[in-house]
């Protein structure tokens, strides 16, 4: 089968389009014929090994000290179940699914995923390309909003609203009944308004922590807002979610949560079937869409990584996987 092989940390140009052996499912695994994957900011960060210092060592030990032990990147996919291991009862051959790929990789024609990773039947009204984007953006967005206990009528600001997680966060927050401000670069603001943002801010022209406005919840997906000024931009009892937490921010967060009535939250998302089903229901009710900027075929994953790293991406970038 064809795959994009990752053999060295560094530039996207080191990724190679190659023939590799097609995997065979173990007893608790599902063999998936992949139709679509994505390139996320997280994929690029892992490829460069641009990992936060506080988790650098454990992640490096897990992924490979001198070179990656994990040979295929890509953390989410959609496709068709081609075979299942003898202990798998939840899925059968022919099921059309979307799934988190974990460290098993999605830049390939096939993969075998254990059923311990979250996967679900694809929403009936989504294409494979659209469904491939749910597992990272949708799941993290839902997790952050739930952790912040976002409810109807609350004012919520999403910093980095135009990306993979942000475009889902804006829409899910609107579904919760919140009044949403999306912050991103100028070329993404019309798109943010089109998916429901009530207000938009161009971060290159205005610092939301210095405009005098207050919010019940601030979700900093991209991890760039000033900690102290973001806390000051919260209403009484406000919540500040660190979607991309740094060590210092977490220490300050524990202190702030312990000594004030404001809460700082930095829990990482873990995909689960209940959340997959929740998002699927919203999608099938027409309340949630996948924002896709561009598509590249599997052979052009390096070009796709370059595009994402330039910061052009609006919402999601999809990798289509041909099989002929
Ligand atoms: N905590 C977790 O569990 C978790 C899970 C997944 C991902 N992450 C991390 O979260 C980050 C975002 O993920 P993503 O997939 O949503 O990335 P993404 O698709 O690249 O979206 C990030 C968005 O933020 C914008 N941005 C950049 N600088 C900004 C600033 N100073 N103020 C406001 N917006 C800014 C970017 O636009 P421009 O480039 O046009 O400026 C882009 O639209 C990544 O670093 C990723 O590793 C965390």
PDB file of C-alpha atoms in Angstrom, residues 110-274:
ATOM      1  CA  UNK A 110      -4.881   1.365   5.275  1.00  0.00           C
ATOM      2  CA  UNK A 111      -4.404   1.257   9.022  1.00  0.00           C
ATOM      3  CA  UNK A 112      -5.332  -1.077  11.865  1.00  0.00           C
ATOM      4  CA  UNK A 113      -6.802   0.707  14.890  1.00  0.00           C
ATOM      5  CA  UNK A 114      -7.597  -0.884  18.250  1.00  0.00           C
ATOM      6  CA  UNK A 115     -11.175  -0.367  19.389  1.00  0.00           C
ATOM      7  CA  UNK A 116      -9.761   1.378  22.480  1.00  0.00           C
ATOM      8  CA  UNK A 117      -9.341   4.404  20.176  1.00  0.00           C
ATOM      9  CA  UNK A 118     -12.563   6.358  19.648  1.00  0.00           C
ATOM     10  CA  UNK A 119     -14.350   5.567  16.377  1.00  0.00           C
ATOM     11  CA  UNK A 120     -17.962   5.770  15.225  1.00  0.00           C
ATOM     12  CA  UNK A 121     -20.192   5.373  12.195  1.00  0.00           C
ATOM     13  CA  UNK A 122     -19.790   8.395   9.870  1.00  0.00           C
ATOM     14  CA  UNK A 123     -22.598  10.990   9.962  1.00  0.00           C
ATOM     15  CA  UNK A 124     -24.949  10.141   7.104  1.00  0.00           C
ATOM     16  CA  UNK A 125     -24.911  13.700   5.737  1.00  0.00           C
ATOM     17  CA  UNK A 126     -21.115  14.109   5.632  1.00  0.00           C
ATOM     18  CA  UNK A 127     -18.607  13.120   2.973  1.00  0.00           C
ATOM     19  CA  UNK A 128     -15.482  11.186   3.992  1.00  0.00           C
ATOM     20  CA  UNK A 129     -13.485  14.410   3.575  1.00  0.00           C
ATOM     21  CA  UNK A 130     -15.739  16.283   6.006  1.00  0.00           C
ATOM     22  CA  UNK A 131     -15.957  13.438   8.532  1.00  0.00           C
ATOM     23  CA  UNK A 132     -12.157  13.080   8.753  1.00  0.00           C
ATOM     24  CA  UNK A 133     -11.983  16.452  10.558  1.00  0.00           C
ATOM     25  CA  UNK A 134     -14.237  15.651  13.532  1.00  0.00           C
ATOM     26  CA  UNK A 135     -11.923  13.641  15.797  1.00  0.00           C
ATOM     27  CA  UNK A 136      -9.396  16.384  16.588  1.00  0.00           C
ATOM     28  CA  UNK A 137     -11.231  19.676  16.100  1.00  0.00           C
ATOM     29  CA  UNK A 138     -14.691  18.564  17.179  1.00  0.00           C
ATOM     30  CA  UNK A 139     -13.630  16.469  20.154  1.00  0.00           C
ATOM     31  CA  UNK A 140     -11.187  19.034  21.585  1.00  0.00           C
ATOM     32  CA  UNK A 141     -13.683  21.870  21.083  1.00  0.00           C
ATOM     33  CA  UNK A 142     -16.480  19.971  22.829  1.00  0.00           C
ATOM     34  CA  UNK A 143     -14.132  19.043  25.670  1.00  0.00           C
ATOM     35  CA  UNK A 144     -12.986  22.642  26.256  1.00  0.00           C
ATOM     36  CA  UNK A 145     -16.557  24.013  26.199  1.00  0.00           C
ATOM     37  CA  UNK A 146     -17.838  21.362  28.583  1.00  0.00           C
ATOM     38  CA  UNK A 147     -14.914  21.848  30.973  1.00  0.00           C
ATOM     39  CA  UNK A 148     -15.746  25.576  31.015  1.00  0.00           C
ATOM     40  CA  UNK A 149     -19.440  24.768  31.670  1.00  0.00           C
ATOM     41  CA  UNK A 150     -20.526  27.094  28.851  1.00  0.00           C
ATOM     42  CA  UNK A 151     -24.274  27.745  28.969  1.00  0.00           C
ATOM     43  CA  UNK A 152     -26.937  29.780  27.171  1.00  0.00           C
ATOM     44  CA  UNK A 153     -26.532  33.554  27.273  1.00  0.00           C
ATOM     45  CA  UNK A 154     -22.898  33.492  28.402  1.00  0.00           C
ATOM     46  CA  UNK A 155     -20.304  35.600  26.644  1.00  0.00           C
ATOM     47  CA  UNK A 156     -17.466  33.446  25.387  1.00  0.00           C
ATOM     48  CA  UNK A 157     -14.301  34.377  23.528  1.00  0.00           C
ATOM     49  CA  UNK A 158     -12.403  31.849  21.427  1.00  0.00           C
ATOM     50  CA  UNK A 159      -8.789  32.808  20.724  1.00  0.00           C
ATOM     51  CA  UNK A 160      -7.635  31.033  17.541  1.00  0.00           C
ATOM     52  CA  UNK A 161     -11.244  30.548  16.420  1.00  0.00           C
ATOM     53  CA  UNK A 162     -10.358  30.094  12.740  1.00  0.00           C
ATOM     54  CA  UNK A 163      -8.453  26.811  13.022  1.00  0.00           C
ATOM     55  CA  UNK A 164      -9.314  23.114  13.311  1.00  0.00           C
ATOM     56  CA  UNK A 165     -10.463  23.265  16.935  1.00  0.00           C
ATOM     57  CA  UNK A 166     -11.688  26.869  16.766  1.00  0.00           C
ATOM     58  CA  UNK A 167     -14.182  26.431  13.912  1.00  0.00           C
ATOM     59  CA  UNK A 168     -15.820  23.578  15.796  1.00  0.00           C
ATOM     60  CA  UNK A 169     -15.678  25.506  19.101  1.00  0.00           C
ATOM     61  CA  UNK A 170     -17.474  28.525  17.611  1.00  0.00           C
ATOM     62  CA  UNK A 171     -20.315  26.375  16.267  1.00  0.00           C
ATOM     63  CA  UNK A 172     -20.698  24.139  19.341  1.00  0.00           C
ATOM     64  CA  UNK A 173     -20.705  27.208  21.610  1.00  0.00           C
ATOM     65  CA  UNK A 174     -23.509  28.688  19.465  1.00  0.00           C
ATOM     66  CA  UNK A 175     -25.388  25.396  19.867  1.00  0.00           C
ATOM     67  CA  UNK A 176     -25.005  25.817  23.644  1.00  0.00           C
ATOM     68  CA  UNK A 177     -26.673  29.245  23.249  1.00  0.00           C
ATOM     69  CA  UNK A 178     -23.574  31.324  24.000  1.00  0.00           C
ATOM     70  CA  UNK A 179     -22.718  34.753  22.568  1.00  0.00           C
ATOM     71  CA  UNK A 180     -19.466  34.068  20.756  1.00  0.00           C
ATOM     72  CA  UNK A 181     -16.499  36.278  19.906  1.00  0.00           C
ATOM     73  CA  UNK A 182     -13.967  34.676  17.572  1.00  0.00           C
ATOM     74  CA  UNK A 183     -10.384  35.959  17.447  1.00  0.00           C
ATOM     75  CA  UNK A 184      -8.109  35.173  14.503  1.00  0.00           C
ATOM     76  CA  UNK A 185      -6.309  36.777  11.574  1.00  0.00           C
ATOM     77  CA  UNK A 186      -8.162  39.084   9.160  1.00  0.00           C
ATOM     78  CA  UNK A 187      -8.597  36.592   6.293  1.00  0.00           C
ATOM     79  CA  UNK A 188     -10.498  34.169   8.562  1.00  0.00           C
ATOM     80  CA  UNK A 189     -13.021  36.610  10.062  1.00  0.00           C
ATOM     81  CA  UNK A 190     -15.712  36.426   7.333  1.00  0.00           C
ATOM     82  CA  UNK A 191     -15.636  32.639   7.611  1.00  0.00           C
ATOM     83  CA  UNK A 192     -15.998  32.918  11.416  1.00  0.00           C
ATOM     84  CA  UNK A 193     -19.069  35.152  11.007  1.00  0.00           C
ATOM     85  CA  UNK A 194     -20.521  32.717   8.440  1.00  0.00           C
ATOM     86  CA  UNK A 195     -20.388  29.824  10.934  1.00  0.00           C
ATOM     87  CA  UNK A 196     -22.098  31.833  13.652  1.00  0.00           C
ATOM     88  CA  UNK A 197     -19.606  34.044  15.516  1.00  0.00           C
ATOM     89  CA  UNK A 198     -21.513  37.087  16.853  1.00  0.00           C
ATOM     90  CA  UNK A 199     -18.360  39.222  17.025  1.00  0.00           C
ATOM     91  CA  UNK A 200     -14.923  38.852  15.480  1.00  0.00           C
ATOM     92  CA  UNK A 201     -11.554  40.387  16.324  1.00  0.00           C
ATOM     93  CA  UNK A 202      -8.446  40.565  14.131  1.00  0.00           C
ATOM     94  CA  UNK A 203      -5.686  39.751  16.632  1.00  0.00           C
ATOM     95  CA  UNK A 204      -3.122  41.641  14.557  1.00  0.00           C
ATOM     96  CA  UNK A 205      -5.134  44.868  14.961  1.00  0.00           C
ATOM     97  CA  UNK A 206      -6.688  44.520  18.412  1.00  0.00           C
ATOM     98  CA  UNK A 207      -5.657  42.804  21.646  1.00  0.00           C
ATOM     99  CA  UNK A 208      -8.860  41.460  23.196  1.00  0.00           C
ATOM    100  CA  UNK A 209      -7.331  41.689  26.666  1.00  0.00           C
ATOM    101  CA  UNK A 210      -6.925  45.451  26.275  1.00  0.00           C
ATOM    102  CA  UNK A 211     -10.269  46.520  24.795  1.00  0.00           C
ATOM    103  CA  UNK A 212     -12.161  46.741  28.116  1.00  0.00           C
ATOM    104  CA  UNK A 213     -14.649  43.947  27.258  1.00  0.00           C
ATOM    105  CA  UNK A 214     -15.377  41.131  29.726  1.00  0.00           C
ATOM    106  CA  UNK A 215     -16.284  37.499  29.089  1.00  0.00           C
ATOM    107  CA  UNK A 216     -17.717  34.625  31.126  1.00  0.00           C
ATOM    108  CA  UNK A 217     -15.387  32.192  29.394  1.00  0.00           C
ATOM    109  CA  UNK A 218     -12.144  32.673  27.446  1.00  0.00           C
ATOM    110  CA  UNK A 219     -10.865  29.653  25.551  1.00  0.00           C
ATOM    111  CA  UNK A 220      -7.310  30.229  24.379  1.00  0.00           C
ATOM    112  CA  UNK A 221      -6.906  27.465  21.846  1.00  0.00           C
ATOM    113  CA  UNK A 222      -3.734  28.819  20.334  1.00  0.00           C
ATOM    114  CA  UNK A 223      -2.031  29.644  23.654  1.00  0.00           C
ATOM    115  CA  UNK A 224      -1.005  33.237  22.920  1.00  0.00           C
ATOM    116  CA  UNK A 225      -3.071  35.438  25.237  1.00  0.00           C
ATOM    117  CA  UNK A 226      -1.512  37.172  28.243  1.00  0.00           C
ATOM    118  CA  UNK A 227      -2.367  35.163  31.376  1.00  0.00           C
ATOM    119  CA  UNK A 228      -2.856  38.086  33.761  1.00  0.00           C
ATOM    120  CA  UNK A 229      -4.751  40.284  31.286  1.00  0.00           C
ATOM    121  CA  UNK A 230      -6.967  37.356  30.240  1.00  0.00           C
ATOM    122  CA  UNK A 231      -7.880  36.794  33.903  1.00  0.00           C
ATOM    123  CA  UNK A 232      -8.717  40.520  34.163  1.00  0.00           C
ATOM    124  CA  UNK A 233     -10.912  40.188  31.041  1.00  0.00           C
ATOM    125  CA  UNK A 234     -13.116  37.616  32.800  1.00  0.00           C
ATOM    126  CA  UNK A 235     -16.357  38.421  34.599  1.00  0.00           C
ATOM    127  CA  UNK A 236     -16.708  37.407  38.254  1.00  0.00           C
ATOM    128  CA  UNK A 237     -16.648  33.568  38.420  1.00  0.00           C
ATOM    129  CA  UNK A 238     -15.265  33.481  34.842  1.00  0.00           C
ATOM    130  CA  UNK A 239     -13.368  30.513  33.409  1.00  0.00           C
ATOM    131  CA  UNK A 240     -10.135  30.612  31.404  1.00  0.00           C
ATOM    132  CA  UNK A 241      -9.352  27.485  29.385  1.00  0.00           C
ATOM    133  CA  UNK A 242      -5.730  26.934  28.355  1.00  0.00           C
ATOM    134  CA  UNK A 243      -6.127  24.842  25.203  1.00  0.00           C
ATOM    135  CA  UNK A 244      -2.391  24.820  24.564  1.00  0.00           C
ATOM    136  CA  UNK A 245      -1.042  24.995  28.140  1.00  0.00           C
ATOM    137  CA  UNK A 246       2.478  26.072  29.052  1.00  0.00           C
ATOM    138  CA  UNK A 247       4.062  25.074  32.373  1.00  0.00           C
ATOM    139  CA  UNK A 248       4.108  28.625  33.805  1.00  0.00           C
ATOM    140  CA  UNK A 249       0.466  29.148  32.814  1.00  0.00           C
ATOM    141  CA  UNK A 250      -0.519  25.952  34.586  1.00  0.00           C
ATOM    142  CA  UNK A 251       1.252  26.978  37.811  1.00  0.00           C
ATOM    143  CA  UNK A 252      -0.404  30.416  37.665  1.00  0.00           C
ATOM    144  CA  UNK A 253      -3.677  28.661  36.850  1.00  0.00           C
ATOM    145  CA  UNK A 254      -3.570  26.429  39.940  1.00  0.00           C
ATOM    146  CA  UNK A 255      -2.813  29.489  42.101  1.00  0.00           C
ATOM    147  CA  UNK A 256      -5.566  31.607  40.501  1.00  0.00           C
ATOM    148  CA  UNK A 257      -8.150  28.829  40.865  1.00  0.00           C
ATOM    149  CA  UNK A 258      -7.185  28.306  44.523  1.00  0.00           C
ATOM    150  CA  UNK A 259      -7.138  31.980  45.550  1.00  0.00           C
ATOM    151  CA  UNK A 260      -9.881  33.671  43.493  1.00  0.00           C
ATOM    152  CA  UNK A 261     -13.407  32.869  42.338  1.00  0.00           C
ATOM    153  CA  UNK A 262     -12.146  32.555  38.754  1.00  0.00           C
ATOM    154  CA  UNK A 263     -11.154  29.144  37.413  1.00  0.00           C
ATOM    155  CA  UNK A 264      -8.302  28.186  35.086  1.00  0.00           C
ATOM    156  CA  UNK A 265      -8.761  24.888  33.254  1.00  0.00           C
ATOM    157  CA  UNK A 266      -6.130  22.962  31.297  1.00  0.00           C
ATOM    158  CA  UNK A 267      -7.379  19.388  31.022  1.00  0.00           C
ATOM    159  CA  UNK A 268      -6.483  17.538  27.811  1.00  0.00           C
ATOM    160  CA  UNK A 269      -9.233  15.897  25.752  1.00  0.00           C
ATOM    161  CA  UNK A 270      -9.600  12.146  25.463  1.00  0.00           C
ATOM    162  CA  UNK A 271     -11.855  10.965  22.655  1.00  0.00           C
ATOM    163  CA  UNK A 272     -14.738   8.748  23.710  1.00  0.00           C
ATOM    164  CA  UNK A 273     -17.683   7.222  21.932  1.00  0.00           C
ATOM    165  CA  UNK A 274     -20.278   9.340  23.798  1.00  0.00           C
TER     166      UNK A 274
END
